[in-house]
Amino acid sequence: MDREKKVQWIYRSRNNAELERRYDQWSKKYDSDLDEGFGWIGPQRAVEFFTRYVPKKARILDAGAGTGLVGELLAEEGYKYIVAIDLSPGMLREAQKKNVYRACYRMVMGEDLDFQANSFNAVISIGVLTVGHAPVSSLDELIRITKPGGHIIFSLRPDTYRDKGFKQKQDGLEAEGKWKLVEVSEEFQALPKGEPDVYHQVWVYQVTS
């Protein structure tokens, strides 16, 4: 299966069990496929924003870590305490090989996360809140496990933001006083080689309660 078809194959997963199996199958070639085939720059753009707001000593959750591309960049920036979660054991095995995470856990975005409230100073989630992946309800758990004053930074496609309930959810959480918007990036091509017509944005929120 060529690289372009793999992405659509992932998007067409009918449930989390199928999504997990497909990521397990893709895990060993994931990094090279995204780099060579798509020019995936989502992690780099997100980490640029992350470093503006999150101190190096922070306890960080990489939510939907995949093979650890984000964690690797954070480690290069000097972050020492990073925990990974992902629904795919195969992807997590690849992430562990990068030796940048304190721990890697199989957890599913959209379900209850097995962390106590206020466990982290910051959460980063890149390429996860997307077609056929983590639902809008994931944001509630990310807020719960982030300390007040901490930051949640994630990427989101503009069409997903508009059409899949994220706008209403994000605005509603702000109206409830759960978080406040700090910054949102301009739209950019996160996969310029493979999906030049698909744009992403990076969102930065600060948890307030």
Coordinates of C-alpha atoms in Angstrom, one line a residue:
M1 CA 0.0 0.0 0.0
D2 CA 1.5 3.4 -1.0
R3 CA 1.9 6.1 1.6
E4 CA -1.1 8.3 0.4
K5 CA -3.5 5.3 0.6
K6 CA -2.2 4.5 4.1
V7 CA -3.4 7.8 5.5
Q8 CA -6.9 7.4 4.0
W9 CA -6.9 3.8 5.2
I10 CA -6.3 5.1 8.8
Y11 CA -9.0 7.8 8.5
R12 CA -11.5 5.1 7.4
S13 CA -11.1 3.1 10.6
R14 CA -14.6 2.2 11.8
N15 CA -13.8 2.1 15.5
N16 CA -10.9 2.3 18.0
A17 CA -10.1 -1.4 17.7
E18 CA -9.7 -1.2 14.0
L19 CA -7.7 2.1 14.4
E20 CA -5.4 0.3 16.9
R21 CA -4.8 -2.6 14.6
R22 CA -4.0 -0.4 11.6
Y23 CA -1.6 1.7 13.5
D24 CA 0.1 -1.4 14.9
Q25 CA 0.6 -2.6 11.3
W26 CA 2.0 0.8 10.2
S27 CA 4.2 1.5 13.2
K28 CA 7.6 0.3 11.9
K29 CA 7.4 2.4 8.8
Y30 CA 5.4 5.3 10.2
D31 CA 8.3 7.7 10.7
S32 CA 9.9 7.2 7.3
D33 CA 6.5 7.3 5.5
L34 CA 5.6 10.6 7.1
D35 CA 9.0 12.2 6.6
E36 CA 9.8 11.0 3.1
G37 CA 6.3 10.8 1.7
F38 CA 4.5 13.7 3.4
G39 CA 7.0 16.0 4.9
W40 CA 5.1 16.0 8.1
I41 CA 5.9 19.2 10.0
G42 CA 3.0 19.2 12.6
P43 CA 5.3 18.3 15.5
Q44 CA 7.9 21.0 14.7
R45 CA 5.3 23.7 14.4
A46 CA 3.6 22.6 17.7
V47 CA 6.9 22.5 19.6
E48 CA 7.7 26.0 18.5
F49 CA 4.5 27.2 20.3
F50 CA 5.1 24.8 23.2
T51 CA 8.5 26.3 24.1
R52 CA 7.0 29.8 24.3
Y53 CA 4.7 28.9 27.3
V54 CA 6.0 25.7 29.0
P55 CA 9.1 25.8 31.3
K56 CA 11.7 23.0 30.9
K57 CA 11.0 21.5 34.4
A58 CA 7.3 20.9 33.5
R59 CA 5.6 17.5 33.8
I60 CA 4.3 16.9 30.3
L61 CA 1.8 14.4 28.7
D62 CA 2.2 13.6 25.1
A63 CA -1.4 12.6 24.4
G64 CA -1.6 10.3 21.3
A65 CA 2.2 10.1 21.1
G66 CA 2.4 7.6 18.3
T67 CA 6.0 6.8 17.6
G68 CA 7.3 9.6 19.7
L69 CA 8.1 12.3 17.1
V70 CA 6.8 15.0 19.4
G71 CA 8.6 13.7 22.5
E72 CA 11.9 13.5 20.6
L73 CA 11.6 17.2 19.6
L74 CA 10.7 18.1 23.2
A75 CA 13.7 16.2 24.5
E76 CA 16.0 18.1 22.1
E77 CA 14.6 21.3 23.5
G78 CA 15.6 20.3 27.0
Y79 CA 12.4 18.9 28.5
K80 CA 13.1 16.0 30.8
Y81 CA 9.8 14.7 32.2
I82 CA 7.5 13.5 29.4
V83 CA 4.9 10.7 29.6
A84 CA 3.4 9.2 26.5
I85 CA -0.1 7.6 25.9
D86 CA -1.4 6.1 22.7
L87 CA -4.0 3.5 21.8
S88 CA -1.6 1.4 19.7
P89 CA 0.9 -0.8 21.5
G90 CA 2.9 -1.1 18.2
M91 CA 3.3 2.7 18.0
L92 CA 4.3 2.9 21.7
R93 CA 7.0 0.3 21.2
E94 CA 8.5 2.5 18.6
A95 CA 8.2 5.5 20.9
Q96 CA 10.0 3.7 23.7
K97 CA 13.0 3.1 21.4
K98 CA 13.6 6.9 21.3
N99 CA 14.4 6.9 25.0
V100 CA 12.7 10.2 25.7
Y101 CA 9.7 9.2 27.8
R102 CA 9.6 8.5 31.5
A103 CA 6.8 6.1 30.8
C104 CA 4.5 4.9 28.0
Y105 CA 0.9 3.8 28.6
R106 CA -1.8 2.4 26.4
M107 CA -4.7 4.7 26.9
V108 CA -7.4 5.9 24.5
M109 CA -8.3 9.5 23.9
G110 CA -12.0 10.0 24.5
E111 CA -12.1 7.5 27.3
D112 CA -11.3 8.2 31.0
L113 CA -7.5 8.6 31.3
D114 CA -5.8 6.7 34.2
F115 CA -4.2 9.8 35.8
Q116 CA -5.2 11.8 38.8
A117 CA -6.5 15.3 38.4
N118 CA -3.8 18.0 38.1
S119 CA -1.1 15.4 37.2
F120 CA 0.6 17.5 34.5
N121 CA 1.8 21.0 33.9
A122 CA 1.2 20.7 30.2
V123 CA -0.3 18.5 27.6
I124 CA 0.6 18.3 23.9
S125 CA -1.5 16.4 21.3
I126 CA -0.5 16.6 17.7
G127 CA -2.3 14.9 14.8
V128 CA -4.7 13.2 17.2
L129 CA -7.8 15.3 17.2
T130 CA -8.6 14.5 13.6
V131 CA -10.7 12.5 11.2
G132 CA -11.7 9.1 12.7
H133 CA -9.5 9.6 15.8
A134 CA -10.0 11.3 19.2
P135 CA -13.4 12.8 19.7
V136 CA -14.2 16.3 21.0
S137 CA -14.9 14.8 24.5
S138 CA -11.2 14.2 24.8
L139 CA -10.7 17.8 25.8
D140 CA -12.6 17.4 29.1
E141 CA -10.1 14.8 30.3
L142 CA -7.1 16.8 29.1
I143 CA -8.3 19.7 31.2
R144 CA -9.0 17.5 34.2
I145 CA -5.4 16.1 34.3
T146 CA -3.7 19.5 33.7
K147 CA -2.9 21.7 36.7
P148 CA -4.5 25.2 36.8
G149 CA -2.2 27.6 35.0
G150 CA -0.9 24.8 32.8
H151 CA -1.2 24.7 29.1
I152 CA -2.8 22.4 26.6
I153 CA -1.4 22.6 23.1
F154 CA -2.9 20.7 20.2
S155 CA -3.3 20.7 16.4
L156 CA -6.6 20.7 14.6
R157 CA -7.7 20.9 11.0
P158 CA -9.9 23.9 10.3
D159 CA -12.6 21.7 8.7
T160 CA -12.6 19.5 11.8
Y161 CA -12.8 22.6 14.0
R162 CA -15.8 23.9 12.1
D163 CA -17.7 20.7 11.3
K164 CA -17.0 18.2 14.1
G165 CA -18.1 20.1 17.2
F166 CA -14.7 21.4 18.3
K167 CA -15.6 25.1 17.9
Q168 CA -18.7 24.7 20.1
K169 CA -16.8 22.6 22.6
Q170 CA -13.7 24.9 22.8
D171 CA -15.9 28.0 23.1
G172 CA -18.1 26.3 25.7
L173 CA -15.2 25.3 27.9
E174 CA -13.9 28.8 27.8
A175 CA -17.4 30.2 28.7
E176 CA -17.5 27.7 31.7
G177 CA -14.1 29.1 32.9
K178 CA -12.3 25.8 32.3
W179 CA -9.6 27.3 30.1
K180 CA -8.7 30.4 28.1
L181 CA -7.4 30.8 24.6
V182 CA -3.8 32.0 24.6
E183 CA -2.9 31.7 20.9
V184 CA -3.9 30.1 17.7
S185 CA -1.6 29.8 14.7
E186 CA -2.3 30.7 11.1
E187 CA -3.3 27.8 8.9
F188 CA -0.4 25.9 7.5
Q189 CA 0.3 22.8 5.4
A190 CA 1.3 20.1 7.9
L191 CA 1.7 17.5 5.2
P192 CA 3.0 19.6 2.3
K193 CA 4.2 16.7 0.1
G194 CA 1.4 14.3 0.6
E195 CA -1.7 16.4 1.4
P196 CA -0.9 19.9 0.2
D197 CA -4.6 20.9 0.2
V198 CA -5.1 19.9 3.9
Y199 CA -4.3 22.6 6.5
H200 CA -3.8 22.5 10.2
Q201 CA -3.6 25.0 13.1
V202 CA -1.9 24.9 16.5
W203 CA -4.1 25.9 19.4
V204 CA -2.8 27.0 22.8
Y205 CA -5.0 27.1 25.9
Q206 CA -4.3 27.8 29.5
V207 CA -6.3 25.8 32.1
T208 CA -8.0 28.1 34.6
S209 CA -9.8 25.7 36.9

